[in-house]
Amino acid sequence: MLVWQENFLTGESVKNPNKIKKKLNNGKLVPGIYLLTLSENPSNLMDIIPAAMLIQKSLYGICPKIIGMAKGKDEALEMVRSLIDEMYTETGTFATAEYIENR
C-alpha cells in the first residue's frame, strides 16, 4: 500500500483528490496525475513521479511517502517550486521532511 502524508497537498487542477488516492491505492491507472514524494536520495529534496508508473508493481512497492498530487507536470513543478520557496522563507533551511511533517 502507498504511504500518504496526512493532509497531502493537491494542485488546483486536481478534482476529487480522495477518489484519485483511492484508485492509486487499488493499483488503478490514473493518467495525467503526478505525485510529489520525499526523495530517498539525500542529494534531492523531492521527486515527481507520474502516477501511471505505479502500475509497475516493482515501483508501487517502493514508492516513497507521497506528499502531494498535481494534474500535469507543469502544475507539479510549480507546486515543488512554491513549496521550496515557502519552506526556505519560513525556516531558512531545506529540511523538507521535517517541514512537511510540521506543516
XYZ file of N, CA, C and O in Angstrom:
412
model
N 0.838 -1.191 0.000
C 0.000 0.000 0.000
C 0.879 1.250 0.000
O 1.961 1.262 0.575
N 0.409 2.264 -0.646
C 1.142 3.522 -0.714
C 1.077 4.252 0.622
O 0.085 4.152 1.346
N 2.119 4.999 0.929
C 2.170 5.786 2.162
C 1.905 7.241 1.791
O 2.613 7.811 0.963
N 0.890 7.819 2.413
C 0.475 9.185 2.114
C 0.703 10.079 3.324
O 0.439 9.693 4.455
N 1.149 11.292 3.067
C 1.242 12.320 4.092
C -0.177 12.698 4.506
O -1.045 12.878 3.652
N -0.415 12.787 5.802
C -1.721 13.260 6.249
C -1.884 14.687 5.737
O -0.946 15.477 5.770
N -3.049 15.020 5.226
C -3.309 16.331 4.626
C -2.327 16.641 3.504
O -1.716 17.704 3.464
N -2.163 15.681 2.586
C -1.251 15.869 1.462
C -1.700 17.057 0.607
O -2.876 17.423 0.587
N -0.754 17.655 -0.087
C -1.017 18.825 -0.927
C -1.698 18.400 -2.221
O -1.396 17.328 -2.754
N -2.558 19.235 -2.732
C -3.170 18.969 -4.032
C -3.117 20.227 -4.880
O -3.292 21.331 -4.380
N -2.873 20.040 -6.148
C -2.861 21.151 -7.087
C -4.270 21.654 -7.330
O -5.254 20.930 -7.129
N -4.358 22.876 -7.784
C -5.663 23.496 -8.033
C -6.463 22.759 -9.104
O -7.692 22.773 -9.086
N -5.787 22.113 -10.026
C -6.463 21.422 -11.128
C -6.956 20.022 -10.764
O -7.682 19.409 -11.534
N -6.569 19.526 -9.603
C -6.962 18.169 -9.195
C -8.392 18.182 -8.676
O -8.706 18.883 -7.721
N -9.230 17.410 -9.325
C -10.624 17.272 -8.897
C -10.752 15.936 -8.170
O -10.246 14.928 -8.627
N -11.433 15.910 -7.053
C -11.646 14.698 -6.248
C -10.346 13.999 -5.863
O -10.122 12.843 -6.239
N -9.465 14.656 -5.099
C -8.191 14.031 -4.741
C -8.353 12.728 -3.954
O -7.567 11.803 -4.123
N -9.375 12.633 -3.118
C -9.558 11.400 -2.350
C -9.972 10.238 -3.246
O -9.586 9.095 -3.001
N -10.729 10.520 -4.289
C -11.109 9.489 -5.249
C -9.871 9.002 -6.004
O -9.687 7.795 -6.218
N -9.002 9.935 -6.392
C -7.762 9.580 -7.088
C -6.868 8.774 -6.152
O -6.282 7.770 -6.563
N -6.770 9.190 -4.901
C -5.965 8.467 -3.921
C -6.457 7.025 -3.786
O -5.651 6.089 -3.766
N -7.764 6.847 -3.716
C -8.336 5.506 -3.587
C -7.994 4.648 -4.810
O -7.617 3.484 -4.673
N -8.102 5.232 -6.006
C -7.754 4.498 -7.225
C -6.287 4.080 -7.211
O -5.946 2.949 -7.543
N -5.410 5.009 -6.831
C -3.984 4.708 -6.792
C -3.685 3.620 -5.766
O -2.879 2.723 -6.014
N -4.322 3.684 -4.610
C -4.116 2.664 -3.584
C -4.568 1.285 -4.061
O -4.050 0.276 -3.608
N -5.536 1.261 -4.968
C -6.035 -0.002 -5.509
C -5.295 -0.439 -6.773
O -5.707 -1.386 -7.438
N -4.233 0.282 -7.130
C -3.414 -0.102 -8.269
C -4.016 0.229 -9.624
O -3.606 -0.320 -10.635
N -4.960 1.158 -9.666
C -5.597 1.538 -10.927
C -4.815 2.657 -11.605
O -4.150 3.466 -10.967
N -4.935 2.717 -12.910
C -4.272 3.739 -13.711
C -5.031 5.061 -13.608
O -6.249 5.097 -13.774
N -4.302 6.129 -13.318
C -4.876 7.476 -13.260
C -3.991 8.368 -14.127
O -3.010 8.941 -13.650
N -4.320 8.486 -15.421
C -3.463 9.267 -16.320
C -3.490 10.765 -16.012
O -4.494 11.301 -15.561
N -2.356 11.400 -16.249
C -2.260 12.857 -16.095
C -1.970 13.327 -14.688
O -1.797 14.518 -14.454
N -1.891 12.410 -13.729
C -1.624 12.785 -12.345
C -0.149 12.547 -12.036
O 0.426 11.529 -12.412
N 0.444 13.509 -11.371
C 1.833 13.415 -10.934
C 1.866 13.497 -9.414
O 1.110 14.261 -8.811
N 2.744 12.702 -8.804
C 2.852 12.644 -7.352
C 4.149 13.284 -6.895
O 5.200 13.063 -7.484
N 4.064 14.077 -5.839
C 5.231 14.668 -5.218
C 5.593 13.765 -4.041
O 4.724 13.449 -3.219
N 6.839 13.333 -3.991
C 7.272 12.456 -2.914
C 8.533 13.005 -2.276
O 9.268 13.778 -2.888
N 8.754 12.587 -1.040
C 10.025 12.885 -0.408
C 11.068 12.013 -1.087
O 10.829 10.834 -1.339
N 12.193 12.577 -1.388
C 13.226 11.836 -2.096
C 14.014 10.963 -1.126
O 14.331 11.377 -0.011
N 14.335 9.768 -1.575
C 15.190 8.899 -0.777
C 16.663 9.158 -1.074
O 17.532 8.665 -0.366
N 16.923 9.949 -2.107
C 18.287 10.336 -2.447
C 18.631 11.582 -1.635
O 17.974 12.615 -1.779
N 19.640 11.539 -0.784
C 19.960 12.703 0.054
C 20.376 13.940 -0.738
O 20.364 15.042 -0.201
N 20.687 13.785 -2.017
C 21.070 14.932 -2.843
C 19.856 15.677 -3.384
O 19.997 16.777 -3.909
N 18.673 15.074 -3.278
C 17.445 15.689 -3.794
C 16.499 16.010 -2.648
O 16.490 15.326 -1.621
N 15.675 17.029 -2.843
C 14.676 17.377 -1.834
C 13.389 16.574 -2.037
O 12.826 16.032 -1.094
N 12.924 16.535 -3.281
C 11.679 15.853 -3.615
C 11.807 15.214 -4.984
O 12.682 15.572 -5.763
N 10.902 14.292 -5.268
C 10.809 13.682 -6.587
C 9.402 13.889 -7.120
O 8.443 13.995 -6.344
N 9.285 13.930 -8.426
C 7.987 13.991 -9.092
C 7.853 12.696 -9.884
O 8.687 12.403 -10.737
N 6.797 11.942 -9.577
C 6.593 10.637 -10.208
C 5.258 10.645 -10.948
O 4.226 10.955 -10.338
N 5.239 10.293 -12.236
C 3.952 10.141 -12.922
C 3.191 8.977 -12.284
O 3.735 7.889 -12.110
N 1.946 9.214 -11.893
C 1.152 8.177 -11.234
C 1.005 6.943 -12.109
O 0.871 5.830 -11.599
N 1.069 7.108 -13.421
C 0.946 5.973 -14.338
C 2.062 4.954 -14.114
O 1.880 3.771 -14.404
N 3.183 5.378 -13.577
C 4.289 4.453 -13.322
C 3.975 3.483 -12.188
O 4.617 2.443 -12.063
N 2.980 3.810 -11.369
C 2.670 2.955 -10.232
C 1.984 1.652 -10.631
O 1.812 0.775 -9.785
N 1.601 1.516 -11.901
C 1.033 0.236 -12.316
C 2.129 -0.827 -12.382
O 1.837 -2.012 -12.404
N 3.387 -0.391 -12.382
C 4.510 -1.326 -12.294
C 4.625 -1.741 -10.828
O 4.886 -0.918 -9.957
N 4.387 -2.980 -10.550
C 4.374 -3.465 -9.172
C 5.691 -3.207 -8.449
O 5.697 -2.954 -7.252
N 6.800 -3.235 -9.180
C 8.091 -3.004 -8.532
C 8.187 -1.570 -7.998
O 8.696 -1.352 -6.906
N 7.693 -0.603 -8.730
C 7.719 0.785 -8.266
C 6.651 1.026 -7.205
O 6.880 1.731 -6.229
N 5.492 0.417 -7.387
C 4.398 0.572 -6.420
C 4.870 0.174 -5.022
O 4.559 0.841 -4.040
N 5.629 -0.896 -4.937
C 6.078 -1.405 -3.645
C 7.147 -0.572 -2.971
O 7.314 -0.649 -1.758
N 7.872 0.236 -3.732
C 8.967 1.021 -3.142
C 8.725 2.529 -3.220
O 9.630 3.307 -2.940
N 7.528 2.937 -3.573
C 7.218 4.369 -3.708
C 7.426 5.073 -2.366
O 6.890 4.641 -1.347
N 8.213 6.150 -2.344
C 8.405 6.907 -1.101
C 7.106 7.578 -0.655
O 6.114 7.593 -1.374
N 7.133 8.156 0.523
C 5.967 8.832 1.086
C 5.477 9.925 0.138
O 6.256 10.777 -0.298
N 4.184 9.900 -0.164
C 3.588 10.869 -1.086
C 3.139 12.089 -0.298
O 2.373 11.978 0.661
N 3.612 13.261 -0.721
C 3.273 14.494 -0.007
C 2.335 15.388 -0.808
O 1.842 16.382 -0.287
N 2.094 15.035 -2.072
C 1.194 15.859 -2.874
C 0.869 15.224 -4.202
O 1.506 14.259 -4.625
N -0.169 15.783 -4.840
C -0.543 15.332 -6.182
C -0.931 16.536 -7.020
O -1.465 17.519 -6.513
N -0.607 16.437 -8.297
C -0.890 17.521 -9.235
C -1.409 16.935 -10.529
O -1.161 15.780 -10.846
N -2.125 17.767 -11.271
C -2.590 17.357 -12.588
C -1.651 17.981 -13.607
O -1.640 19.191 -13.804
N -0.831 17.159 -14.202
C 0.118 17.633 -15.203
C 1.475 17.942 -14.604
O 1.599 18.292 -13.430
N 2.478 17.795 -15.422
C 3.852 18.005 -14.979
C 4.123 19.463 -14.620
O 4.836 19.753 -13.657
N 3.549 20.394 -15.385
C 3.777 21.816 -15.103
C 3.253 22.195 -13.727
O 3.909 22.932 -12.984
N 2.057 21.710 -13.381
C 1.498 22.014 -12.064
C 2.358 21.379 -10.968
O 2.583 21.992 -9.920
N 2.862 20.176 -11.196
C 3.725 19.516 -10.214
C 5.005 20.318 -9.991
O 5.427 20.523 -8.847
N 5.615 20.785 -11.068
C 6.827 21.592 -10.947
C 6.559 22.894 -10.201
O 7.370 23.317 -9.370
N 5.438 23.513 -10.473
C 5.071 24.755 -9.782
C 4.826 24.503 -8.296
O 5.202 25.313 -7.444
N 4.198 23.379 -7.975
C 3.964 23.044 -6.564
C 5.290 22.843 -5.823
O 5.444 23.313 -4.697
N 6.234 22.162 -6.449
C 7.541 21.947 -5.822
C 8.246 23.281 -5.627
O 8.776 23.562 -4.557
N 8.243 24.119 -6.659
C 8.894 25.423 -6.555
C 8.287 26.240 -5.428
O 8.976 26.824 -4.591
N 6.966 26.272 -5.370
C 6.255 27.039 -4.356
C 6.538 26.505 -2.949
O 6.759 27.270 -2.011
N 6.538 25.188 -2.813
C 6.781 24.580 -1.511
C 8.205 24.848 -1.020
O 8.414 25.185 0.149
N 9.174 24.752 -1.910
C 10.565 25.019 -1.525
C 10.742 26.484 -1.153
O 11.399 26.819 -0.166
N 10.124 27.383 -1.913
C 10.193 28.808 -1.614
C 9.581 29.099 -0.243
O 10.169 29.805 0.574
N 8.403 28.532 0.003
C 7.709 28.715 1.288
C 8.554 28.152 2.439
O 8.711 28.797 3.480
N 9.106 26.975 2.247
C 9.904 26.321 3.276
C 11.138 27.150 3.621
O 11.439 27.383 4.798
N 11.843 27.617 2.611
C 13.057 28.387 2.859
C 12.741 29.735 3.498
O 13.450 30.196 4.390
N 11.654 30.370 3.064
C 11.255 31.660 3.631
C 10.913 31.522 5.115
O 11.289 32.361 5.927
N 10.213 30.453 5.465
C 9.773 30.274 6.854
C 10.855 29.728 7.772
O 10.897 30.080 8.952
N 11.721 28.848 7.260
C 12.676 28.176 8.143
C 14.132 28.524 7.868
O 14.974 28.320 8.735
N 14.432 28.984 6.669
C 15.814 29.268 6.307
C 16.612 28.008 6.017
O 17.828 28.058 5.905
N 15.924 26.871 5.914
C 16.596 25.602 5.626
C 15.865 24.872 4.504
O 14.801 25.298 4.057
N 16.471 23.759 4.098
C 15.840 22.900 3.095
C 15.539 21.528 3.695
O 15.655 20.508 3.036
N 15.145 21.491 4.959
C 14.796 20.246 5.647
C 13.353 19.876 5.276
O 12.418 20.112 6.037
N 13.197 19.296 4.111
C 11.871 19.042 3.543
C 11.015 18.125 4.402
O 9.864 18.449 4.692
N 11.544 16.997 4.817
C 10.748 16.039 5.594
C 10.243 16.661 6.888
O 9.048 16.521 7.221
N 11.103 17.366 7.593
C 10.691 17.994 8.846
C 9.651 19.092 8.598
O 8.686 19.226 9.348
N 9.856 19.868 7.565
C 8.909 20.938 7.249
C 7.532 20.381 6.912
O 6.522 20.873 7.397
N 7.497 19.346 6.086
C 6.231 18.742 5.687
C 5.518 18.151 6.908
O 4.301 18.302 7.052
N 6.232 17.480 7.779
C 5.635 16.867 8.966
C 5.012 17.915 9.893
O 3.983 17.670 10.509
N 5.642 19.081 9.998
C 5.183 20.110 10.925
C 4.273 21.148 10.290
O 3.868 22.088 10.947
N 3.978 20.989 9.039
C 3.173 21.963 8.303
C 1.734 21.906 8.710
O 1.107 21.012 9.043
